[in-house]
JSON list of C-alpha atoms and ligand atoms in Angstrom, two decimals:
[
{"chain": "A", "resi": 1, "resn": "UNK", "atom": "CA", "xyz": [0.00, 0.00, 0.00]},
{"chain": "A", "resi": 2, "resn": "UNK", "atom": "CA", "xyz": [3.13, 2.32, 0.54]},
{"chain": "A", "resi": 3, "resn": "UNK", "atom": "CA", "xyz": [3.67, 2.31, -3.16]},
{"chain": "A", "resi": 4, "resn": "UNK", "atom": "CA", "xyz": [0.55, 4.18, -3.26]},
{"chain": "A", "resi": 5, "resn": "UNK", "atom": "CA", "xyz": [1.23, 7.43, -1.11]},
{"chain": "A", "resi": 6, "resn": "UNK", "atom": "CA", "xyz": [0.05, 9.85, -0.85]},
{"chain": "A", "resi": 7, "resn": "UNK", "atom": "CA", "xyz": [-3.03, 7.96, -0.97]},
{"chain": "A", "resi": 8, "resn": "UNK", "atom": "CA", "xyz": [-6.06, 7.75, 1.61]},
{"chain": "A", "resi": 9, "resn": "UNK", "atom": "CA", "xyz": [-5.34, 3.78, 0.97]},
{"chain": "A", "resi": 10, "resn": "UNK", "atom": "CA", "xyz": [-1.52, 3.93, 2.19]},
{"chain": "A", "resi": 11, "resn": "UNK", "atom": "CA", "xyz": [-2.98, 5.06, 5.35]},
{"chain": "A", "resi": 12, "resn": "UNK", "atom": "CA", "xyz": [-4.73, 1.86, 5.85]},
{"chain": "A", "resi": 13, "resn": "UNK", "atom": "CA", "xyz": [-0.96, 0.75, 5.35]},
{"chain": "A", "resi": 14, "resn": "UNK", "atom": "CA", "xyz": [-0.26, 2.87, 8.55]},
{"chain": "A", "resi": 15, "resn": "UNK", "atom": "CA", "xyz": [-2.97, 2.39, 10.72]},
{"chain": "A", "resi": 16, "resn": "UNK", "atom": "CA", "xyz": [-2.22, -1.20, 10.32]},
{"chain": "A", "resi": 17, "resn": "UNK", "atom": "CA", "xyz": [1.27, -1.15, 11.21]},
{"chain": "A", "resi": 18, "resn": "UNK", "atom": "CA", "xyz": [0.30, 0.90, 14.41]},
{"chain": "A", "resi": 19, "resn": "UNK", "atom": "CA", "xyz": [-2.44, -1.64, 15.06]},
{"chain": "A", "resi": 20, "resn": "UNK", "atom": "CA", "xyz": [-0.26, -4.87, 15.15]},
{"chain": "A", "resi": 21, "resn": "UNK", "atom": "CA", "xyz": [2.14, -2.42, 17.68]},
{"chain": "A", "resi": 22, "resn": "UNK", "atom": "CA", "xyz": [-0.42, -1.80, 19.85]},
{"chain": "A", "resi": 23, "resn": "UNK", "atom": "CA", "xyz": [-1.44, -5.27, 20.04]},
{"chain": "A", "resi": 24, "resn": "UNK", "atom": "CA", "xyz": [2.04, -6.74, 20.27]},
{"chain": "A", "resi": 25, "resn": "UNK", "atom": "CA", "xyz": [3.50, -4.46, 23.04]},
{"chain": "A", "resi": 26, "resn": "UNK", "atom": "CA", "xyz": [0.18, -4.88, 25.00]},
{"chain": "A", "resi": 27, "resn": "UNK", "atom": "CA", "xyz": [0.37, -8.61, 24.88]},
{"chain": "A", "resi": 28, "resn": "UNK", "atom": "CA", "xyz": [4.43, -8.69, 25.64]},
{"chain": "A", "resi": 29, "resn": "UNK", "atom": "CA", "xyz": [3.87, -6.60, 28.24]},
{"chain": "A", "resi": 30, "resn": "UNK", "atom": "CA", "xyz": [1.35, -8.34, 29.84]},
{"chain": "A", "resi": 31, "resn": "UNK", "atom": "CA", "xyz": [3.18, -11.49, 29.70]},
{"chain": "A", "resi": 32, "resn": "UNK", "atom": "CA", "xyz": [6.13, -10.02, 31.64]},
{"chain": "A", "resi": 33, "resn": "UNK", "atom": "CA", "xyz": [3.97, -8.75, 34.31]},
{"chain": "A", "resi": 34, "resn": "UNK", "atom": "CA", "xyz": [2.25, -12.68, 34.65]},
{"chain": "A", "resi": 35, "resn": "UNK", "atom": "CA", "xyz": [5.86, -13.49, 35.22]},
{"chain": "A", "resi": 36, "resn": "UNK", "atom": "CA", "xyz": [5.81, -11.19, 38.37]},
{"chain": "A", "resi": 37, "resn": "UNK", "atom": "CA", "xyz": [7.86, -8.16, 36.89]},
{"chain": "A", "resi": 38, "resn": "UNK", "atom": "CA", "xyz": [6.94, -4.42, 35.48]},
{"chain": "A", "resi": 39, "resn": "UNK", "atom": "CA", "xyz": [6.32, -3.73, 32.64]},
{"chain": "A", "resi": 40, "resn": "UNK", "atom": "CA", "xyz": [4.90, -0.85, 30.60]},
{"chain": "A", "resi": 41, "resn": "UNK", "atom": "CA", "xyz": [3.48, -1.15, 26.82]},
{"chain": "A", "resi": 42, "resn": "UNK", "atom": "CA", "xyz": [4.90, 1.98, 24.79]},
{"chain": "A", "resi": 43, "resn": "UNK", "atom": "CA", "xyz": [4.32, 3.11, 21.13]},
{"chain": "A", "resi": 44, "resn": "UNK", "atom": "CA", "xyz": [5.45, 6.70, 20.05]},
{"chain": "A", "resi": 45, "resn": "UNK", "atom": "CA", "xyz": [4.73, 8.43, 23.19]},
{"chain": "A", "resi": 46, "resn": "UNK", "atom": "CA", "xyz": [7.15, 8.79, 26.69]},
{"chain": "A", "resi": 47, "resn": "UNK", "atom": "CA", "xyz": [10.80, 8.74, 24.77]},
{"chain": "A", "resi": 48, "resn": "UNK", "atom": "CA", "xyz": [12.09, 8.71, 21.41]},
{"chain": "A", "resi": 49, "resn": "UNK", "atom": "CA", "xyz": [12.13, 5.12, 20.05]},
{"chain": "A", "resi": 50, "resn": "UNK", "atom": "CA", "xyz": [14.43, 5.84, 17.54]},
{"chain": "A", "resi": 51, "resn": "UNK", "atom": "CA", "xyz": [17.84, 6.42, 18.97]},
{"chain": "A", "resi": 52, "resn": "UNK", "atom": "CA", "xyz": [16.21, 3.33, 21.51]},
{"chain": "A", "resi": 53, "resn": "UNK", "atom": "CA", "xyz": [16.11, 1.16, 18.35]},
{"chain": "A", "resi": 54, "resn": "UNK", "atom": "CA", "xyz": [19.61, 2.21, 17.02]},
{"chain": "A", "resi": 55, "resn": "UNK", "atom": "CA", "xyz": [20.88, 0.87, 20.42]},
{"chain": "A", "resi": 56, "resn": "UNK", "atom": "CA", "xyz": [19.22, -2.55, 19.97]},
{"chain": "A", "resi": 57, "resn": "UNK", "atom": "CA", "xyz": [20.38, -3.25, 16.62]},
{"chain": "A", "resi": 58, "resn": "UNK", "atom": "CA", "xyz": [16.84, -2.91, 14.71]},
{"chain": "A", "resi": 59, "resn": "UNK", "atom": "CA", "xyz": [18.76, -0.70, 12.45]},
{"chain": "A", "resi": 60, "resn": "UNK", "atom": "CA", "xyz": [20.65, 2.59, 10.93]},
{"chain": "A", "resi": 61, "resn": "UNK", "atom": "CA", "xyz": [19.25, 6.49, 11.28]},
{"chain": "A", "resi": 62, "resn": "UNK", "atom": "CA", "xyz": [18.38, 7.76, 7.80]},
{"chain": "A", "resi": 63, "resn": "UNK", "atom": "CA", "xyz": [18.27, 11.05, 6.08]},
{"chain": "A", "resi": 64, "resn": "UNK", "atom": "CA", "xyz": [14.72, 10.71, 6.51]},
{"chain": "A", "resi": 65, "resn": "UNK", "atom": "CA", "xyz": [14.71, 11.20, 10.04]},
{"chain": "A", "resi": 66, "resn": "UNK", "atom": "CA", "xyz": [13.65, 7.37, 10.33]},
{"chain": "A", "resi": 67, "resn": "UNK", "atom": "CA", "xyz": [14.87, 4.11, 10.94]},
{"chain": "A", "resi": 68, "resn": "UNK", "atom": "CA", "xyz": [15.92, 2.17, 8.36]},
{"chain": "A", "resi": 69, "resn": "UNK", "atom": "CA", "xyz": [16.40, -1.34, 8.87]},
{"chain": "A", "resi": 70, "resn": "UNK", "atom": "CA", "xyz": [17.84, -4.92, 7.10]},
{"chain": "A", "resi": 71, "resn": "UNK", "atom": "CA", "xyz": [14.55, -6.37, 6.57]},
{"chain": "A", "resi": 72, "resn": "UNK", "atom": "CA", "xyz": [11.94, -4.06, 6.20]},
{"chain": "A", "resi": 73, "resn": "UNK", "atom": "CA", "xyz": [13.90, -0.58, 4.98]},
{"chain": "A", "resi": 74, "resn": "UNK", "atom": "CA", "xyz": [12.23, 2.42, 6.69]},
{"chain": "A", "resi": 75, "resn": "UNK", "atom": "CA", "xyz": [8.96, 0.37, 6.73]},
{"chain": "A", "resi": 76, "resn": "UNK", "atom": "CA", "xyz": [8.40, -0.16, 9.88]},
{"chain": "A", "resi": 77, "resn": "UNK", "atom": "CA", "xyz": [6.61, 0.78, 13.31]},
{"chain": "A", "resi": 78, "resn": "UNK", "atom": "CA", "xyz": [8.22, 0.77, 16.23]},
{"chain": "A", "resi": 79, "resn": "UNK", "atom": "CA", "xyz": [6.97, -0.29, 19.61]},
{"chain": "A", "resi": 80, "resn": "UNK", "atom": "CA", "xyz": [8.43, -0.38, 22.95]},
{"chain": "A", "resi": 81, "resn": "UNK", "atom": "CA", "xyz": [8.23, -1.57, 26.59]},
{"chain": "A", "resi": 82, "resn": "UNK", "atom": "CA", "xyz": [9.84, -0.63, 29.98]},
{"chain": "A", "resi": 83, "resn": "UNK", "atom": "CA", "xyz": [10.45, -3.47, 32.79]},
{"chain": "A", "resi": 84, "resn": "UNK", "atom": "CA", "xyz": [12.42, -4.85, 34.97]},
{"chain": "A", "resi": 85, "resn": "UNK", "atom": "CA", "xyz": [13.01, -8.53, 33.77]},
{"chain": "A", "resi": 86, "resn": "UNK", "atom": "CA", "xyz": [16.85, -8.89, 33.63]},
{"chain": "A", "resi": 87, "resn": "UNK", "atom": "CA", "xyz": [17.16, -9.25, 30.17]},
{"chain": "A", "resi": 88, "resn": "UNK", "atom": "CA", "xyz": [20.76, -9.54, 27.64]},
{"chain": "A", "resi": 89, "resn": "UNK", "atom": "CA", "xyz": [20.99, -6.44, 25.28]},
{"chain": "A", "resi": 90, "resn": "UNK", "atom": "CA", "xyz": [21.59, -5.85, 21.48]},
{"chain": "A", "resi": 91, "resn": "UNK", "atom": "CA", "xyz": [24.11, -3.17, 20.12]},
{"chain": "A", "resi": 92, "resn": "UNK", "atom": "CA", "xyz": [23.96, -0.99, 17.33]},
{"chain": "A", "resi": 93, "resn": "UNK", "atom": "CA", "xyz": [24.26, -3.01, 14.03]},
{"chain": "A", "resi": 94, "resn": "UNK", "atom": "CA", "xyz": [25.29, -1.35, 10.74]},
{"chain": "A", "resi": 95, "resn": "UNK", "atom": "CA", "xyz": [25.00, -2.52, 6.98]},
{"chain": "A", "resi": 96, "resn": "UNK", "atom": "CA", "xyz": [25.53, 0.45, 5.41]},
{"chain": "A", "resi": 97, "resn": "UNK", "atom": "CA", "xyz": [22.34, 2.11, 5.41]},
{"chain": "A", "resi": 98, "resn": "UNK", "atom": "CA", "xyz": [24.00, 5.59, 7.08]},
{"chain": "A", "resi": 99, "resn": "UNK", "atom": "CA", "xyz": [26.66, 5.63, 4.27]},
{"chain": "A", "resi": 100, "resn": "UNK", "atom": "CA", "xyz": [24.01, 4.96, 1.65]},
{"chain": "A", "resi": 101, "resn": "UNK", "atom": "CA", "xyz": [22.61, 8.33, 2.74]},
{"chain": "A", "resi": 102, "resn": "UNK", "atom": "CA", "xyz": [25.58, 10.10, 2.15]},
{"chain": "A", "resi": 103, "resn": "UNK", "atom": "CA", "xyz": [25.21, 9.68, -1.47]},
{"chain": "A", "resi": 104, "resn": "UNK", "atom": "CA", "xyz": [21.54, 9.36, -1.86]},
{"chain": "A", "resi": 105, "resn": "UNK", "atom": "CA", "xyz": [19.10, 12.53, -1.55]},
{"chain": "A", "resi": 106, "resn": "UNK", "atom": "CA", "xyz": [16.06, 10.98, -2.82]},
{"chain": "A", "resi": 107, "resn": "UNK", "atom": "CA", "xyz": [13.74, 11.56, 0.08]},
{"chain": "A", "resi": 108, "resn": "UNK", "atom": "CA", "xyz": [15.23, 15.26, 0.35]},
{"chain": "A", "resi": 109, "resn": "UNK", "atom": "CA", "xyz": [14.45, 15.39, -3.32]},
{"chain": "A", "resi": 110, "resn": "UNK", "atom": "CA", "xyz": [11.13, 14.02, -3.81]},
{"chain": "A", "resi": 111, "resn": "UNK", "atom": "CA", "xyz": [9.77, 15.46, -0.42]},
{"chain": "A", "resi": 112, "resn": "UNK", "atom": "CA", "xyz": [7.29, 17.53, -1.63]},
{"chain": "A", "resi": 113, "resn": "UNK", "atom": "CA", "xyz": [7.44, 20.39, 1.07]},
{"chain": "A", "resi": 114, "resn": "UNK", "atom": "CA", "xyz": [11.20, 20.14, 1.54]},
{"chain": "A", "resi": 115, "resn": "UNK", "atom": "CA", "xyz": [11.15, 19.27, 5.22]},
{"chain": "A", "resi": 116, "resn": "UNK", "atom": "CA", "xyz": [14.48, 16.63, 4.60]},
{"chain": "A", "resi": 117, "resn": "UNK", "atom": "CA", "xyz": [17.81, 17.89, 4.73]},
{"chain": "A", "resi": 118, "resn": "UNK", "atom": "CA", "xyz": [19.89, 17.62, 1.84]},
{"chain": "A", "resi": 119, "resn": "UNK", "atom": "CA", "xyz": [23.13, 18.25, 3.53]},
{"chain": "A", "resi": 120, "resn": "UNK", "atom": "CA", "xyz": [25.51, 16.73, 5.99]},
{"chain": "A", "resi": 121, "resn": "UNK", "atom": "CA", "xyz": [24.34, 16.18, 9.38]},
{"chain": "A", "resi": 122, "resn": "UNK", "atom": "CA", "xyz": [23.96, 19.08, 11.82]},
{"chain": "A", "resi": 123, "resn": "UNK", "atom": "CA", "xyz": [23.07, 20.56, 15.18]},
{"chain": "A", "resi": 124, "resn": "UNK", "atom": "CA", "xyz": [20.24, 22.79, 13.34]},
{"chain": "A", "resi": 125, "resn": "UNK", "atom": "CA", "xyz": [17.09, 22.63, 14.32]},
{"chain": "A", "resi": 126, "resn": "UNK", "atom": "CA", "xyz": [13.59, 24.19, 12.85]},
{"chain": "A", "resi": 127, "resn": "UNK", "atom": "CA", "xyz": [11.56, 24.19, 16.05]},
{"chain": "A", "resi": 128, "resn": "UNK", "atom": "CA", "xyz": [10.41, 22.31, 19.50]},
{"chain": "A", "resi": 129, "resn": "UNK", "atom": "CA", "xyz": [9.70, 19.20, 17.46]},
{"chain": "A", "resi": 130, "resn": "UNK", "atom": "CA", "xyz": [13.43, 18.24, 16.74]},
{"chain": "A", "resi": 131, "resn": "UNK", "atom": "CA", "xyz": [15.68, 17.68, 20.37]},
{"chain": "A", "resi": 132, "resn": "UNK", "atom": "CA", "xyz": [18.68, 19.73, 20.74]},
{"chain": "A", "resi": 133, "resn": "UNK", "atom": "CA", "xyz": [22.59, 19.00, 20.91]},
{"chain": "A", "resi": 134, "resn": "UNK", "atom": "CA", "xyz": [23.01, 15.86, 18.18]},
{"chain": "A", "resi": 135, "resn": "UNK", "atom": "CA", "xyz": [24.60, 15.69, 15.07]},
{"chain": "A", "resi": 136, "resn": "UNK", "atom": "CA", "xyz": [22.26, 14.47, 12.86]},
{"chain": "A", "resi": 137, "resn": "UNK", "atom": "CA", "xyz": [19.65, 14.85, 10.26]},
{"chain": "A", "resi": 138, "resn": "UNK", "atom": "CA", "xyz": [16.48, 17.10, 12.12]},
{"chain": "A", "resi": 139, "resn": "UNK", "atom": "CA", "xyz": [13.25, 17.14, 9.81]},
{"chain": "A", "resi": 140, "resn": "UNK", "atom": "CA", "xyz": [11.25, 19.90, 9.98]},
{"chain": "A", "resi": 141, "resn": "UNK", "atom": "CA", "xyz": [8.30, 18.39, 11.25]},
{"chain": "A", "resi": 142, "resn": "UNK", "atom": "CA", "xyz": [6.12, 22.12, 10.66]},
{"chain": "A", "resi": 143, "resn": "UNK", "atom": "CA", "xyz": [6.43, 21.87, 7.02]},
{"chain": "A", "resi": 144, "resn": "UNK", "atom": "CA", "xyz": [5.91, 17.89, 6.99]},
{"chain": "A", "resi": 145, "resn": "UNK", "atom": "CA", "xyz": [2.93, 17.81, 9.12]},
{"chain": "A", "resi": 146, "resn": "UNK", "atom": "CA", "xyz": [1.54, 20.53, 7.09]},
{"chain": "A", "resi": 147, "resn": "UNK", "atom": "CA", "xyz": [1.27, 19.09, 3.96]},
{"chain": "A", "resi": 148, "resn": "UNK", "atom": "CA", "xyz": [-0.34, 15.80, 5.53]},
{"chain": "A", "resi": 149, "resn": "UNK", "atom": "CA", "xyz": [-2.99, 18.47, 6.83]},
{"chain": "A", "resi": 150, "resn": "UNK", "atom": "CA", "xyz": [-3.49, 20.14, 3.76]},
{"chain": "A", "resi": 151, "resn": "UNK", "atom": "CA", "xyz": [-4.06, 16.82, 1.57]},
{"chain": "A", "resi": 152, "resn": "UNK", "atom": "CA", "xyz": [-6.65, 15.35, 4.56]},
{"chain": "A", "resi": 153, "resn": "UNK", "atom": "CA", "xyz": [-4.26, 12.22, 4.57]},
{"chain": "A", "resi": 154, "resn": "UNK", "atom": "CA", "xyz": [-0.57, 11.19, 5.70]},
{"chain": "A", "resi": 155, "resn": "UNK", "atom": "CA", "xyz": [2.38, 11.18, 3.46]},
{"chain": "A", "resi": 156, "resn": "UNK", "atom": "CA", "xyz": [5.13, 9.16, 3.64]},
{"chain": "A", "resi": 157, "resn": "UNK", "atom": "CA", "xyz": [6.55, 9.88, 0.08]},
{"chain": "A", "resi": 158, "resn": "UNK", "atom": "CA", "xyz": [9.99, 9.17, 1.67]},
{"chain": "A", "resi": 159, "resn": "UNK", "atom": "CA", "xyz": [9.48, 6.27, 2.65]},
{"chain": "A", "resi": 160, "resn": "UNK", "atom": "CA", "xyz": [8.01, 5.14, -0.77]},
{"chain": "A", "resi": 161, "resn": "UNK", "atom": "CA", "xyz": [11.35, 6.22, -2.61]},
{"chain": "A", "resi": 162, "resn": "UNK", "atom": "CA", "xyz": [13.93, 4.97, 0.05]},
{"chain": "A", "resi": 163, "resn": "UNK", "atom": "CA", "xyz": [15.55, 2.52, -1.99]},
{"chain": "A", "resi": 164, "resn": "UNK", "atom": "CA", "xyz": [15.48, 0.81, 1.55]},
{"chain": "A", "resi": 165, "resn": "UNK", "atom": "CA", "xyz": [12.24, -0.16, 0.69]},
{"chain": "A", "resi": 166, "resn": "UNK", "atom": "CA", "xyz": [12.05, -3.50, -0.86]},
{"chain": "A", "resi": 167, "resn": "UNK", "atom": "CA", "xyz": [10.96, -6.55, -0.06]},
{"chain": "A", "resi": 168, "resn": "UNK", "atom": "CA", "xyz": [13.88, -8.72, 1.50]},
{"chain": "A", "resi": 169, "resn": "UNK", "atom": "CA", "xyz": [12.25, -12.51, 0.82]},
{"chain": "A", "resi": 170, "resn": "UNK", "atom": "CA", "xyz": [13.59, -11.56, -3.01]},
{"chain": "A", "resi": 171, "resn": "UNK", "atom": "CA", "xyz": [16.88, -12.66, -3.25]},
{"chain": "A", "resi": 172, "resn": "UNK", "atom": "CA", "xyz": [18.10, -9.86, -5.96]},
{"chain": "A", "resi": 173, "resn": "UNK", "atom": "CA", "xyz": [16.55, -7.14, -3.38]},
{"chain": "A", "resi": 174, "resn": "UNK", "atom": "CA", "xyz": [19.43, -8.83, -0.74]},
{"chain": "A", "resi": 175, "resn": "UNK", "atom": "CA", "xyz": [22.27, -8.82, -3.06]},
{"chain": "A", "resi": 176, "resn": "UNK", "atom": "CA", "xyz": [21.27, -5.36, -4.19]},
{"chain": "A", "resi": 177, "resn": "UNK", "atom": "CA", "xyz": [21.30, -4.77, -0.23]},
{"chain": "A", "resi": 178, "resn": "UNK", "atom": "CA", "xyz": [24.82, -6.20, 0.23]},
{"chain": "A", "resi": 179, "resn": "UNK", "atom": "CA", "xyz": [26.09, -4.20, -3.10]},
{"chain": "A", "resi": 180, "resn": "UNK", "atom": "CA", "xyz": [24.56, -0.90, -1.14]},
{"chain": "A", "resi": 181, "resn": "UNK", "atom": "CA", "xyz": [26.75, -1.29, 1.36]},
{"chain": "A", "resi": 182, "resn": "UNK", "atom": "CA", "xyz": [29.91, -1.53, -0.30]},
{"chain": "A", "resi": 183, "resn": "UNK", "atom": "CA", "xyz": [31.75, 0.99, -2.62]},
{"chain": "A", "resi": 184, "resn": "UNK", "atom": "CA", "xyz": [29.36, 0.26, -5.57]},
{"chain": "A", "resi": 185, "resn": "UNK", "atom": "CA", "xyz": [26.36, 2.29, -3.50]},
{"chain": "A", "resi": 186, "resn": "UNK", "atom": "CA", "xyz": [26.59, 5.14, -6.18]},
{"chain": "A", "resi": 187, "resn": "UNK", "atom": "CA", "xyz": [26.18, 2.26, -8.66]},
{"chain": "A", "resi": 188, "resn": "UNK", "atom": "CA", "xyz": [23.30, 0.87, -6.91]},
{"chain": "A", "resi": 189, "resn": "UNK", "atom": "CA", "xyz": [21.63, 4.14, -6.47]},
{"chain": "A", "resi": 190, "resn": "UNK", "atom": "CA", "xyz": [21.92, 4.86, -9.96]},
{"chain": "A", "resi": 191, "resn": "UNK", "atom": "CA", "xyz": [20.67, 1.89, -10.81]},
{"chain": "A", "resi": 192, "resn": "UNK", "atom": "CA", "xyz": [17.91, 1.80, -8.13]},
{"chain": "A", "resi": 193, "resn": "UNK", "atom": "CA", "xyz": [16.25, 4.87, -9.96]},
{"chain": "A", "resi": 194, "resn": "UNK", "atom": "CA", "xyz": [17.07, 3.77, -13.71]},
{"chain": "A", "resi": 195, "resn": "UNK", "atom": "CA", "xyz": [15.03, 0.88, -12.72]},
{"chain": "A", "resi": 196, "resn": "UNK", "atom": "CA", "xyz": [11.68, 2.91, -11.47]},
{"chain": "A", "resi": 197, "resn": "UNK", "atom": "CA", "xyz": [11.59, 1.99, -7.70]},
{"chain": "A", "resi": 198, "resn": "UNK", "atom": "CA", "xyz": [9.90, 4.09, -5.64]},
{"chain": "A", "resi": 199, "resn": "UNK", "atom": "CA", "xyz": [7.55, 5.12, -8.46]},
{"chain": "A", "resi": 200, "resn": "UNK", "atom": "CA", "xyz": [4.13, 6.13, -7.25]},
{"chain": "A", "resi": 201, "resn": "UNK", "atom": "CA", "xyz": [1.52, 3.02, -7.96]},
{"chain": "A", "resi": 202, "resn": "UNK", "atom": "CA", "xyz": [-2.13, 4.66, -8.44]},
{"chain": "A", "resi": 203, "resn": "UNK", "atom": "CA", "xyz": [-4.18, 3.42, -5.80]},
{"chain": "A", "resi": 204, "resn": "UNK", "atom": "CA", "xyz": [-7.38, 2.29, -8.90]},
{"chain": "A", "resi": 205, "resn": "UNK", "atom": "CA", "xyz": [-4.20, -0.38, -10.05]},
{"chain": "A", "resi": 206, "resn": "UNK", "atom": "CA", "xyz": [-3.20, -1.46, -6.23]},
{"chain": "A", "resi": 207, "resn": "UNK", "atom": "CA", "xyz": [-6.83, -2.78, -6.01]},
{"chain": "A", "resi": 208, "resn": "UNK", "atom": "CA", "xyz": [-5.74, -4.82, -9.53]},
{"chain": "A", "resi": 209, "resn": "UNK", "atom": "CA", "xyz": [-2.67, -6.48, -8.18]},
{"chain": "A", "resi": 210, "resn": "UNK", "atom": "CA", "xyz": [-2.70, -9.62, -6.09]},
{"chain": "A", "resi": 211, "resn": "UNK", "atom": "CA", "xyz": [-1.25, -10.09, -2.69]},
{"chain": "B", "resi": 301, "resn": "SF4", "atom": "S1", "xyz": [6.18, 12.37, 5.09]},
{"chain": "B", "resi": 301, "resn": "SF4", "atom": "FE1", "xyz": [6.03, 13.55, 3.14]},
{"chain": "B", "resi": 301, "resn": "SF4", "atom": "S2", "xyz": [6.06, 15.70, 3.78]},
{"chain": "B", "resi": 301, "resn": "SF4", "atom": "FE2", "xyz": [6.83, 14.49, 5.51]},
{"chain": "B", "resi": 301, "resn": "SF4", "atom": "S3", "xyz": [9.06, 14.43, 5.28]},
{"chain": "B", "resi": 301, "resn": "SF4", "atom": "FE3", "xyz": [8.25, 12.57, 4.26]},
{"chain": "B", "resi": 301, "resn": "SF4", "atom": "S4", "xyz": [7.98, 13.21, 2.10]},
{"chain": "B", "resi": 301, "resn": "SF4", "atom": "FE4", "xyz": [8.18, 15.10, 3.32]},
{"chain": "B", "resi": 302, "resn": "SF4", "atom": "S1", "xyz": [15.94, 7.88, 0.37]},
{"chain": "B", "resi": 302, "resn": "SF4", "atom": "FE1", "xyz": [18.17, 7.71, 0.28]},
{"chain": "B", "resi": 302, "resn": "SF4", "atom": "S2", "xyz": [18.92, 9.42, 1.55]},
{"chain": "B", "resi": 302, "resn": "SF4", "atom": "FE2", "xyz": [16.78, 9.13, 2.07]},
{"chain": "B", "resi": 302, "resn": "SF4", "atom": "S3", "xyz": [16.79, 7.76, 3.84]},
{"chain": "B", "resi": 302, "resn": "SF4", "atom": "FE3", "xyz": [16.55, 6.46, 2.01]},
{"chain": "B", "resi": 302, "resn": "SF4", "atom": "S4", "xyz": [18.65, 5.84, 1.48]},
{"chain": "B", "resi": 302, "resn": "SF4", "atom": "FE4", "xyz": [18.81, 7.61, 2.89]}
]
């Protein structure tokens, strides 16, 4: 559904994914507290999951202001949960996502209110929405949450153009992955757009398509 956005449809594609988190945090949770141990269900509210998920390995930041990860690119929603079960930890996991972004603007270039930075990483920020003191990418979440309001529906363009965005079961998507990663990423990028990913699908021919 993705493919389709902007598109009232891709927004079923979102209110899905938050769905399934709501449902899977709430049931995790609840099964650590039958084991006799706190536990709090979390989705996008109380801390920023982000720079949480970079920590346990789920993935890279991206220019996007997102993260992308190995299986699912930037398509993904992220849920979390506070406790006390003594538990092993993750740490931060690269494949090359990060360094992808250094030669890949496509989500600065197709955003269609310019709210994606199309230059190194920084400490500027564009208002209360981004925090303060990190070097990184800040979206300007004014302009971005603005255009969702004006078109009645969410956005999301960058994530449909990410060339993150693929589905990993396809072996040639992995091997494109791996290739990303490496020197040949300006190759892949090139090659990535030559080939018409990230092209907008009307939402009248996702209803023709199967699966
Ligand atoms: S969701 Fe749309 S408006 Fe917001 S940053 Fe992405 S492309 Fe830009
Ligand atoms: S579209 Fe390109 S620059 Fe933007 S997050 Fe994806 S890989 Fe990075």
């Amino acid at each position: 559904m993705l493919r389709t956005v902007p598109s009232a449809l891709s927004g079923t594609a979102t209110g899905l994914g938050y769905s399934h988190d709501a449902a899977v945090v709430v049931s995790i949770a609840q099964y650590i507290r039958n084991l006799g141990y706190t536990a709090i269900a979390s989705m996008n509210d109380t801390s920023i999951v982000v720079p949480l998920a970079i920590k346990a390995g789920l993935g890279e930041y991206g220019r996007l202001g997102l993260l992308i990860t190995k299986e699912f690119g930037p398509r993904v929603r992220l849920g979390k949960i506070y406790t006390d079960l003594p538990l092993t930890f993750d740490k931060p996991a690269r494949f090359g996502a990060r360094k992808f972004c250094d030669v890949c603007f496509r989500c600065a270039t197709e955003c269609p209110v310019k709210a994606i930075p199309n230059g190194e990483p920084s400490y500027e920020v564009h208002s209360d929405a981004n925090i303060r003191g990190v070097n990184k990418w800040s979206i300007h979440a004014e302009k971005c949450f603005g255009f969702w309001a004006a078109q009645n529906s969410d956005c999301s363009i960058c994530i449909r153009v990410c060339p993150y965005n693929k589905d990993y079961s396809k072996w040639w998507h992995r091997a494109a992955r791996w290739a990303a990663g490496t020197p040949l990423r300006r190759l892949m990028h090139w090659l990535d757009v030559r080939m018409g990913y990230g092209r907008r699908l009307a939402p009248k021919d996702w209803w023709g398509k199967e699966g």
